[in-house]
GROMACS .gro file of C-alpha atoms in nm:
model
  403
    1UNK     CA    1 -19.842   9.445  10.155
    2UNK     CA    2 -19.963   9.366   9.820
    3UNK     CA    3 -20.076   9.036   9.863
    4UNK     CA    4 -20.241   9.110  10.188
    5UNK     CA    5 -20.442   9.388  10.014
    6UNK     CA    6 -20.549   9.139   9.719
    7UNK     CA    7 -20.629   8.806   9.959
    8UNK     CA    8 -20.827   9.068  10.174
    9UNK     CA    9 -21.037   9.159   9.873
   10UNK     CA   10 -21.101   8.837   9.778
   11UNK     CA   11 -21.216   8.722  10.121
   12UNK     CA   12 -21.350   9.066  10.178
   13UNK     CA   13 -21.286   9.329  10.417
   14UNK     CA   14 -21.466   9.663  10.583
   15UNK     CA   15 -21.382  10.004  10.682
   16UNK     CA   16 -21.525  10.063  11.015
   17UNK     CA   17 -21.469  10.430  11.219
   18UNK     CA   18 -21.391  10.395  11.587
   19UNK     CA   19 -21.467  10.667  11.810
   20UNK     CA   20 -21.293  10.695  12.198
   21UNK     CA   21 -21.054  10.831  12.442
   22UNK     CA   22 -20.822  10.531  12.451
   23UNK     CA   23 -20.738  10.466  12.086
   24UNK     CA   24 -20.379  10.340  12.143
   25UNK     CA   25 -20.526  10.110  12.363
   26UNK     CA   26 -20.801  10.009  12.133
   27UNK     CA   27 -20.490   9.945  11.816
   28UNK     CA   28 -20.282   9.730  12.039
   29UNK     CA   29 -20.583   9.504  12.179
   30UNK     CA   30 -20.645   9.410  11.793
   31UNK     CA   31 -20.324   9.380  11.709
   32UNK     CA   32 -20.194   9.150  11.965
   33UNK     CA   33 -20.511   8.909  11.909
   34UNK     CA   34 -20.364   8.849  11.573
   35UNK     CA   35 -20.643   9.070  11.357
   36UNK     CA   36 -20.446   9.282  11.065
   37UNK     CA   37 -20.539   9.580  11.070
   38UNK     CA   38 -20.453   9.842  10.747
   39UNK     CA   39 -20.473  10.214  10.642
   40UNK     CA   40 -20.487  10.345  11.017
   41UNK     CA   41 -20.567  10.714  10.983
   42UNK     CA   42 -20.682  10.947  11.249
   43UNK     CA   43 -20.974  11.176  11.105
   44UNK     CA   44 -21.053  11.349  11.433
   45UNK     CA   45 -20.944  11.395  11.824
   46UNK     CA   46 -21.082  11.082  11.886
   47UNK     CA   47 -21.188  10.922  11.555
   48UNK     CA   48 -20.988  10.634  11.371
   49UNK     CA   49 -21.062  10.520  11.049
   50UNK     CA   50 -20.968  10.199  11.020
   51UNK     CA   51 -20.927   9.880  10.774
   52UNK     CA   52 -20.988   9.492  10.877
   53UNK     CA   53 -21.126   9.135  10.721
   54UNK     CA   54 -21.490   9.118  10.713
   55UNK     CA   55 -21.385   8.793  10.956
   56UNK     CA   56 -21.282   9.008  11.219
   57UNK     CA   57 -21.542   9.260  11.250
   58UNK     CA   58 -21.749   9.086  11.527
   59UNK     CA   59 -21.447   8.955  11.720
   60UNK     CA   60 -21.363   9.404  11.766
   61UNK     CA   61 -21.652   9.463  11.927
   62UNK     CA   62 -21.499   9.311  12.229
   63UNK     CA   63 -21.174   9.547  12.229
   64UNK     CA   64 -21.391   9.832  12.164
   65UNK     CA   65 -21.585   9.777  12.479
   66UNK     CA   66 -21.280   9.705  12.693
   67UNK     CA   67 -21.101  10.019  12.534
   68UNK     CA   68 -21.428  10.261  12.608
   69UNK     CA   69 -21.458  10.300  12.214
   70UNK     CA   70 -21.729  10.233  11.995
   71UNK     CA   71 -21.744  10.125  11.644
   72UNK     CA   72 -21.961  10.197  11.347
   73UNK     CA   73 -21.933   9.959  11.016
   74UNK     CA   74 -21.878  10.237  10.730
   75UNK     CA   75 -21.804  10.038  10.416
   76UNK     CA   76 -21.819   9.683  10.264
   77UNK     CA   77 -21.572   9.605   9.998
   78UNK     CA   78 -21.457   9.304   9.834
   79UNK     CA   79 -21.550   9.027   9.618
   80UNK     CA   80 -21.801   8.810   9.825
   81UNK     CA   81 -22.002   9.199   9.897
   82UNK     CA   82 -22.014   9.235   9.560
   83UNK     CA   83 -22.117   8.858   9.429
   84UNK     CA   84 -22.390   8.948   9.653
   85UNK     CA   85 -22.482   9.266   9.491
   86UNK     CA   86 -22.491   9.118   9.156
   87UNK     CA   87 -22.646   8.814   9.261
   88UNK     CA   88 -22.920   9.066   9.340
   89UNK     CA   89 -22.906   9.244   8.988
   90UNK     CA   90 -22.910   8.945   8.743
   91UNK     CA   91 -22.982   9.149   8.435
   92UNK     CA   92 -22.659   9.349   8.486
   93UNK     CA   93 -22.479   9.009   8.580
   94UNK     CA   94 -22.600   8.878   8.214
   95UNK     CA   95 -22.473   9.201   8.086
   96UNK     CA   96 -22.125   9.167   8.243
   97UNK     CA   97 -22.113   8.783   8.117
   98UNK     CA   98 -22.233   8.883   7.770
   99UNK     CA   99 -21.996   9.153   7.754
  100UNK     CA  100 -21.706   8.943   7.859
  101UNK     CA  101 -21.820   8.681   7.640
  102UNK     CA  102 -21.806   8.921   7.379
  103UNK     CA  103 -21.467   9.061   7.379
  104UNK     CA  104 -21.352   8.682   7.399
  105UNK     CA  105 -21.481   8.583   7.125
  106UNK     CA  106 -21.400   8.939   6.940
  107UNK     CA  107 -21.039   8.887   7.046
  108UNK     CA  108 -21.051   8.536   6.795
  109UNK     CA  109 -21.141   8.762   6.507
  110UNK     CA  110 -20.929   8.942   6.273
  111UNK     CA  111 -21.087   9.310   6.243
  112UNK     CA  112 -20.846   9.506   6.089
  113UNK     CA  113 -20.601   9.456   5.791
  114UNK     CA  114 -20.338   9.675   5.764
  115UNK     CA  115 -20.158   9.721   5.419
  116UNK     CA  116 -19.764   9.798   5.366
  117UNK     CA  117 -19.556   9.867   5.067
  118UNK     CA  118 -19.849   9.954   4.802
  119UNK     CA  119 -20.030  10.206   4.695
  120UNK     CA  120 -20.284  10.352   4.443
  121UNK     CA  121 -20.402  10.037   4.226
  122UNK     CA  122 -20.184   9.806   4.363
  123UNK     CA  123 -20.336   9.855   4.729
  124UNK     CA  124 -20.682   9.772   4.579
  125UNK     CA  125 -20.574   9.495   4.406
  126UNK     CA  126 -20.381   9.384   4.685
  127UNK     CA  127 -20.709   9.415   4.897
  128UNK     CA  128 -20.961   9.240   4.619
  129UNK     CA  129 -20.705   8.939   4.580
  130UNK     CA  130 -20.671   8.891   4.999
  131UNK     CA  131 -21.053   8.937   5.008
  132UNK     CA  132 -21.143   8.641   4.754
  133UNK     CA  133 -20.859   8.375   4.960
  134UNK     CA  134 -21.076   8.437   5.294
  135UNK     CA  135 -20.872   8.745   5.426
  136UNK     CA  136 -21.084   9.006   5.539
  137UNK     CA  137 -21.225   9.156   5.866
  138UNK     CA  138 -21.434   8.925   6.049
  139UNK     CA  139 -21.223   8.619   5.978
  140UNK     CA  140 -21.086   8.335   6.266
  141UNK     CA  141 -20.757   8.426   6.373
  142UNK     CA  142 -20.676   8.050   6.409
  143UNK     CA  143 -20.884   7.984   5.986
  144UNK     CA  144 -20.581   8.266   5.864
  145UNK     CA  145 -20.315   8.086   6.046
  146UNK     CA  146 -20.376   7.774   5.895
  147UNK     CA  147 -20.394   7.906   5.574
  148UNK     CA  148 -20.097   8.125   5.633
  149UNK     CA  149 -19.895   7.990   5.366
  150UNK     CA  150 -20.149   7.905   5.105
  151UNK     CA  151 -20.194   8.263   5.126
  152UNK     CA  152 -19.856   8.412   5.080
  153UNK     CA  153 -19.852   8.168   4.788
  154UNK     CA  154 -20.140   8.197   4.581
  155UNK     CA  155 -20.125   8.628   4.633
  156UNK     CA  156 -19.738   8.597   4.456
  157UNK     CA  157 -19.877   8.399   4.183
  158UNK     CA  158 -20.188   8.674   4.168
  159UNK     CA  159 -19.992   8.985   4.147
  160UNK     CA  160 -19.645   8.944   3.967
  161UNK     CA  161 -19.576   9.312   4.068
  162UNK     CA  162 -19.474   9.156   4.383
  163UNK     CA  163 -19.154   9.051   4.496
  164UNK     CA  164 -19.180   8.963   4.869
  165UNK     CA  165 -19.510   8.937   5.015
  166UNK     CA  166 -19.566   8.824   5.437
  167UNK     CA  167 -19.901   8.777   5.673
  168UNK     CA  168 -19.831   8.860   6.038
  169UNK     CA  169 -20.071   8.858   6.305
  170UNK     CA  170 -20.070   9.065   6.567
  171UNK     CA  171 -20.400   9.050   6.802
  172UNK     CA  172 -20.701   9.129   6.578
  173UNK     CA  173 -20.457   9.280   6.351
  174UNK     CA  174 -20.372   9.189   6.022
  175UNK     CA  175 -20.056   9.320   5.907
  176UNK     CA  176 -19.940   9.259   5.527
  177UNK     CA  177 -19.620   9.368   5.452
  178UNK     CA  178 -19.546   9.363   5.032
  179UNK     CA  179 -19.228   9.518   4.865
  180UNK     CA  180 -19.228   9.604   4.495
  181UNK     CA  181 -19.121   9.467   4.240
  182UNK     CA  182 -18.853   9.738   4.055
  183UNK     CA  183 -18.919   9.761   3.695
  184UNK     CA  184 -18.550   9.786   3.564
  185UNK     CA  185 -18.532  10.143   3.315
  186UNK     CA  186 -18.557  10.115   2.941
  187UNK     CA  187 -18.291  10.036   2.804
  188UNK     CA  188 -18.104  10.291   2.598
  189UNK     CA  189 -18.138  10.274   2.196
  190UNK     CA  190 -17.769  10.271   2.127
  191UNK     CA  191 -17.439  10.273   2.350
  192UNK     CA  192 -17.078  10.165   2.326
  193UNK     CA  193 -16.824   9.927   2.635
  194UNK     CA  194 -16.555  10.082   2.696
  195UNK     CA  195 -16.244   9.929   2.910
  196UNK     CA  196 -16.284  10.036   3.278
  197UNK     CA  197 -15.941   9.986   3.352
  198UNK     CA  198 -15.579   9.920   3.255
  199UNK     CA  199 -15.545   9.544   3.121
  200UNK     CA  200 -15.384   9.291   2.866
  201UNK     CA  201 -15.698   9.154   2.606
  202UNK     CA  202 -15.742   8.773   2.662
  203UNK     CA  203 -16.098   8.735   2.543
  204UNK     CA  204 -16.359   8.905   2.328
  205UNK     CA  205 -16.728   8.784   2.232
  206UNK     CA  206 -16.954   9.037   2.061
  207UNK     CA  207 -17.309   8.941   2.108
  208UNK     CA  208 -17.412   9.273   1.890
  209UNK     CA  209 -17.203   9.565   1.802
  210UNK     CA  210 -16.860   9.526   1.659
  211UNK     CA  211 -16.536   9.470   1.779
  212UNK     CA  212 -16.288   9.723   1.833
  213UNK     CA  213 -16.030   9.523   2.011
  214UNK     CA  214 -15.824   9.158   1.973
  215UNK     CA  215 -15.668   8.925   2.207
  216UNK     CA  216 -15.332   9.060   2.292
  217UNK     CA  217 -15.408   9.390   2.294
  218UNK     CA  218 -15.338   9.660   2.535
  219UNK     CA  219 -15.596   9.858   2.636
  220UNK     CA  220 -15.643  10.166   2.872
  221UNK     CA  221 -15.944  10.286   3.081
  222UNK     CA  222 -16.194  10.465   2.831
  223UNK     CA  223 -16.072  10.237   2.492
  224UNK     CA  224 -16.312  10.146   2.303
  225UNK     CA  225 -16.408   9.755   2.300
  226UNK     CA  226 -16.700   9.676   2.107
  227UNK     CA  227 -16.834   9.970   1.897
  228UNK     CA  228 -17.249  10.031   1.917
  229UNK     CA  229 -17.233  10.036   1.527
  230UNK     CA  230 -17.324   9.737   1.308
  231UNK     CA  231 -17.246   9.757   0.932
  232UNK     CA  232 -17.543   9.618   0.710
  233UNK     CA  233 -17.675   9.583   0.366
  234UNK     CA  234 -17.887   9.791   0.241
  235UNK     CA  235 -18.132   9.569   0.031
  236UNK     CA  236 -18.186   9.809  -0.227
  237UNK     CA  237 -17.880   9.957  -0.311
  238UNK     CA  238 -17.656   9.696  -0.195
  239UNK     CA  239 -17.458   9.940   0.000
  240UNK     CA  240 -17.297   9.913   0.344
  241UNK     CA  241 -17.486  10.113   0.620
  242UNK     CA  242 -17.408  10.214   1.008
  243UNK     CA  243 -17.702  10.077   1.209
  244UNK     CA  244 -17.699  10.229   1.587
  245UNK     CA  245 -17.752   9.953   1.829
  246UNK     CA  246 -17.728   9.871   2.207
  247UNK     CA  247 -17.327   9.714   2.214
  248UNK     CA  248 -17.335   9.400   2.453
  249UNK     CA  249 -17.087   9.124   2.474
  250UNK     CA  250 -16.774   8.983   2.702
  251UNK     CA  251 -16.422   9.127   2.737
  252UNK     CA  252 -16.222   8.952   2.935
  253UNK     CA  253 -15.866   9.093   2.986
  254UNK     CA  254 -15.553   9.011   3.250
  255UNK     CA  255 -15.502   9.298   3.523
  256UNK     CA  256 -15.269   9.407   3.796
  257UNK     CA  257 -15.412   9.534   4.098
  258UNK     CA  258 -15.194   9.616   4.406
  259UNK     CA  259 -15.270   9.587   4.801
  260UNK     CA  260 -15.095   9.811   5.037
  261UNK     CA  261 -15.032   9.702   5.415
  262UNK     CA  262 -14.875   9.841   5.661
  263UNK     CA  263 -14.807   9.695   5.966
  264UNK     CA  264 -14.629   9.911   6.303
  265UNK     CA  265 -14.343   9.697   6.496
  266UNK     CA  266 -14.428   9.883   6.805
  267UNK     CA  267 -14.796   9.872   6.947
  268UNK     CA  268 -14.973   9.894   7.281
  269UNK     CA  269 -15.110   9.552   7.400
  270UNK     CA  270 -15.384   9.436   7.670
  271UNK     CA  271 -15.251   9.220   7.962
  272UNK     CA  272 -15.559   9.066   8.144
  273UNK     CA  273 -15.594   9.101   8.486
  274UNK     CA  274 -15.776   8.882   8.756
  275UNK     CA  275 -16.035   9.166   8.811
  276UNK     CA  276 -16.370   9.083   8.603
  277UNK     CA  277 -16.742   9.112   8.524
  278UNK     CA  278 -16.928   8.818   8.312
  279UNK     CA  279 -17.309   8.918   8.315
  280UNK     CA  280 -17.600   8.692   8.131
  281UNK     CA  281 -17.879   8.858   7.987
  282UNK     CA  282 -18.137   8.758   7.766
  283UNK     CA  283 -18.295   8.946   7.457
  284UNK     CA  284 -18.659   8.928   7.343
  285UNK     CA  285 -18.689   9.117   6.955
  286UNK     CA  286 -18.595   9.511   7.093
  287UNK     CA  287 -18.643   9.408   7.458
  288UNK     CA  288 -18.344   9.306   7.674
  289UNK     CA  289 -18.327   9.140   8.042
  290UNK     CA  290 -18.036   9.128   8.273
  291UNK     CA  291 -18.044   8.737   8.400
  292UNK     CA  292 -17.749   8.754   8.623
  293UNK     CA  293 -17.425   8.851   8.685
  294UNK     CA  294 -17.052   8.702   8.836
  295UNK     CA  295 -16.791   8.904   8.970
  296UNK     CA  296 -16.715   9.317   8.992
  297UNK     CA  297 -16.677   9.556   8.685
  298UNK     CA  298 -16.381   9.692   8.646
  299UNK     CA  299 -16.343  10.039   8.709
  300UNK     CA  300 -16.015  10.209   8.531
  301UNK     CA  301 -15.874  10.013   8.230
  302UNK     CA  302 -16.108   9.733   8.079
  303UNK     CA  303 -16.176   9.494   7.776
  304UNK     CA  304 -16.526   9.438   7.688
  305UNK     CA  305 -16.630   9.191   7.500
  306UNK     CA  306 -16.961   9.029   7.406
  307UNK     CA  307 -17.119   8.672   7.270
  308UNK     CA  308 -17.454   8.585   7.144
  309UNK     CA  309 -17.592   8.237   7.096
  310UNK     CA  310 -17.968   8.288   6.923
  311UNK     CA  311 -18.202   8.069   7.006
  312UNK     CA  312 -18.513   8.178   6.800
  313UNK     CA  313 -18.508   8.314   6.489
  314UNK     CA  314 -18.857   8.340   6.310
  315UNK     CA  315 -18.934   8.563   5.961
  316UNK     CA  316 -18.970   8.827   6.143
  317UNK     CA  317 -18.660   9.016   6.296
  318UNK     CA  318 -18.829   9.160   6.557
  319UNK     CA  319 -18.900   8.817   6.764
  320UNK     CA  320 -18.540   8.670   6.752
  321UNK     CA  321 -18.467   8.578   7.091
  322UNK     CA  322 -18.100   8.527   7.235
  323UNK     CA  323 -17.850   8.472   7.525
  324UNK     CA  324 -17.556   8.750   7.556
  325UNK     CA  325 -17.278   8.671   7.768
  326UNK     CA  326 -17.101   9.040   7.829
  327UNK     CA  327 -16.741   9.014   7.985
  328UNK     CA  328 -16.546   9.328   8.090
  329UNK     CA  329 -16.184   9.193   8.169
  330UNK     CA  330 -15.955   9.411   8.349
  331UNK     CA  331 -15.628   9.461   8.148
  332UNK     CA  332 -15.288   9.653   8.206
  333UNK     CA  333 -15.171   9.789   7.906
  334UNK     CA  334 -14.803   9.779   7.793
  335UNK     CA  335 -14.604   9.842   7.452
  336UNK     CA  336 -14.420   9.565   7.306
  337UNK     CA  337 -14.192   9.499   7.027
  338UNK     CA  338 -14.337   9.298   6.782
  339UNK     CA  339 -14.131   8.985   6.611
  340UNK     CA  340 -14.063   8.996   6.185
  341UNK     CA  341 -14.291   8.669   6.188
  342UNK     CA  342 -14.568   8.880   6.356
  343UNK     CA  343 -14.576   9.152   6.131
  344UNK     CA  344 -14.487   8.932   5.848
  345UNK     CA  345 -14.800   8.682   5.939
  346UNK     CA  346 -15.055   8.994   6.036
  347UNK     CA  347 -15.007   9.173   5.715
  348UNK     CA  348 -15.068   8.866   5.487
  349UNK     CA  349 -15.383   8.827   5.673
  350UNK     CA  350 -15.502   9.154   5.656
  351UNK     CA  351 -15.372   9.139   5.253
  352UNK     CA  352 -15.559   8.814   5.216
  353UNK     CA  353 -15.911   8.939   5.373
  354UNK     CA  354 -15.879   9.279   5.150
  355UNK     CA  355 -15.839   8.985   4.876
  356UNK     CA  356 -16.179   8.852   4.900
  357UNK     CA  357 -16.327   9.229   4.765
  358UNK     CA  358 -16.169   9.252   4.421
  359UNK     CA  359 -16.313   9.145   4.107
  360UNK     CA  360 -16.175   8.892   3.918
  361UNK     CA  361 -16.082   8.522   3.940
  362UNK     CA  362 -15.791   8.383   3.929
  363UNK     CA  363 -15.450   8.442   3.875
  364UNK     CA  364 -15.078   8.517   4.059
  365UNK     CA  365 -14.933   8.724   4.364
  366UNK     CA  366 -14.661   8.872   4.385
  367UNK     CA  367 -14.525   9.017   4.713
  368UNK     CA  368 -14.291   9.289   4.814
  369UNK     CA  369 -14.147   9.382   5.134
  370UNK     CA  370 -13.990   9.702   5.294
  371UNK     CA  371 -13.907   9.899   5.571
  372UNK     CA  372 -13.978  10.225   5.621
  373UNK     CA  373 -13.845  10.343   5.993
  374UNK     CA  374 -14.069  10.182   6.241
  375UNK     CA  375 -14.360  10.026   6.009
  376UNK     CA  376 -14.317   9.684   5.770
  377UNK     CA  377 -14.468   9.753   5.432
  378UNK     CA  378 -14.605   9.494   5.231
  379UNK     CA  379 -14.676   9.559   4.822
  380UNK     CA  380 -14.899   9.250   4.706
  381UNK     CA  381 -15.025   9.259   4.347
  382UNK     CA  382 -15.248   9.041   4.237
  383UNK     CA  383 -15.290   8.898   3.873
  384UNK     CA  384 -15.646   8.848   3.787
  385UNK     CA  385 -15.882   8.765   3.471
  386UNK     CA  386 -16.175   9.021   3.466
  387UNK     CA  387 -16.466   9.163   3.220
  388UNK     CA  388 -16.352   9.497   3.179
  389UNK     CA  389 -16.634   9.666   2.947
  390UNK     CA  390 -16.814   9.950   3.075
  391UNK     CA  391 -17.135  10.124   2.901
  392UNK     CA  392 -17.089  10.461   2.766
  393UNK     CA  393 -17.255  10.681   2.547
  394UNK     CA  394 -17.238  10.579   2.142
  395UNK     CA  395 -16.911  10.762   2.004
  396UNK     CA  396 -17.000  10.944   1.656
  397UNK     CA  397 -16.670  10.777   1.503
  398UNK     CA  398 -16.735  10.411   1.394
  399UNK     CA  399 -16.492  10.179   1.318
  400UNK     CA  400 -16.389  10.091   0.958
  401UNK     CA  401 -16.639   9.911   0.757
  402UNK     CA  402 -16.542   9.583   0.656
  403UNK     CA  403 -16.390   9.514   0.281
   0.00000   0.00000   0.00000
């Protein structure tokens, strides 16, 4: 129905009103010649109004006459009336160009910049530094993307307060997206390291302060490692002084940490079924469409699982486009009894991936097994080389001054 409406508009159609006793008669005369005819509505006893191509008009006459109706023409529509019409009314046909011309060559333009991530100073700046590189409203949408990465470029070089600094366009839009630079705090005028954990001494360089500790020894968390007090001549009386400074340097010492696992023997596991669903859809940044889909989704107990293969992936997160395959597998559940080398294997995994998040390189395992009732228990500690010196606050107690 549509398409008949918009090829009837283009051809051009008219509204006529037909006025008899035999209107049924009139309806299937057209009809059955092969005219379409749309929007049938009665508006009186004996009064249709009634929709047809302008092609057809003359060709009703005849029906009317044979039905005892008559027909008056009560509106023109469509695209070859109203070429006419304008064709007659150039200056508003010069308008209508000119105005379409306009927003065409408008829609080129970049007229708005939009600014995110600084503010106060910065934002001017930020403005004053895109303005002199040729970024500004009235610019060619197609100049600023072929100078899109001069651009990003020259403004990190031109404001060092800025860490990250992107140009997107988005229709006559300019949108310039900046994050900060963080200034890091002062640091503070004096401090001690401390140990920030349990551990055997196996290094210690003092870049300033002075040492509290030696290789070899044992130290505990909150021992003091390298002291934020220097000792220092005084030049004029030749005496030893405590000078408060900032302690930094490297303490390296060995240390035990442990990783518990434990891993049931009996556990509920998925059998798979014939019953399933595999449905393809594709995603556009937030946008996602269903492509197609194979089989019948389960309805009781059911698997789901889901894989993604990207295909685009610009700078900006929001465009990534990708396939997703979605399966839901039908699955009987049942308990089972699982084998020493299962529980064995599954818990060395799971120790070995906790593994990869503690500090330190290096180093030995050691494992220990148990049983307690239904559940294998692994104990793995693992022997490491780590700095161990925390900041804390400057103790009032200084070491010994040297002989």
């Amino acid at each position: 129905m549509l398409l008949n409406r918009i090829v009837s508009w283009l051809l051009g159609y008219v509204e006529i009103l037909v006025r008899g006793p035999h209107l049924e008669k009139f309806i299937n005369l057209a009809t059955n010649s092969g005219l379409v005819l749309w929007d049938v509505k009665r508006v009186g006893p004996d009064v249709l109004h009634v929709k047809l191509r302008a092609h057809g008009f003359r060709r009703i006459r005849e029906y009317a006459r044979r039905s005892q109706a008559t027909v008056r023409l009560h509106r023109k529509r469509g695209w070859p009336f109203s070429w006419r019409k304008m064709r007659r009314r150039r200056t508003f046909l010069l308008g209508s160009v000119l105005f379409v011309g306009g927003l065409i060559y408008l829609s080129t333009l970049v007229l708005v910049i939009r600014v995110e991530g600084f503010e106060g100073a910065d934002r001017q700046q930020l403005f004053t530094t895109l303005a002199k590189l040729g970024v500004k409203p009235g610019v060619t949408r197609r100049s600023l993307l072929t100078r899109k990465t001069m651009v990003e470029r020259e403004v990190m070089l031109e404001m060092p307060q800025a860490v990250w600094f992107g140009l997107n366009l988005r229709g006559v839009v300019a949108d310039v997206t900046v994050v900060k630079r963080k200034v890091p705090p002062p640091a503070r005028s004096s401090y001690d390291l401390i140990a920030g954990r349990d551990g055997l001494v196996t290094k210690v360089a003092v870049i300033r302060g002075t040492s509290a500790v030696k290789e070899g020894d044992t130290v505990a968390p909150g021992d003091l490692l390298i002291s934020g007090i220097e000792w220092q001549s005084d030049k004029a009386s030749g005496e030893l002084v405590k000078i408060p400074v900032p302690a930094n340097g490297i303490v390296e010492a060995r240390v035990w940490q442990d990783i518990e696992v434990t891993e049931p023997r009996l556990c509920w596991r998925a059998l798979p079924e014939r019953e399933r669903l595999t449905a393809y859809s594709l995603r556009v940044g937030k946008r996602l469409w269903p492509l197609f889909r194979l089989g019948k989704r389960p309805v009781a107990n059911y698997s789901w699982t889901r894989w993604q293969k990207r295909l685009y992936q610009g700078r900006n997160p929001a465009l990534v486009v990708e396939i997703i395959k979605d399966t839901w597998q039908a699955a009987r559940w049942v308990k089972v009894v699982r084998t020493p080398a299962e529980l064995k294997a599954a818990a060395l995994r799971e120790a070995a991936e906790r593994r990869k998040y503690l500090p330190g390189r290096g180093g030995k395992r050691t494992v220990h097994w148990s049983t307690e009732g239904n559940f294998l228990k692994l104990i793995v500690t693992y022997e490491s080389i780590q700095d161990i010196a925390l900041i804390a606050p400057l103790k009032d107690q200084p070491p010994e001054s040297p002989n």
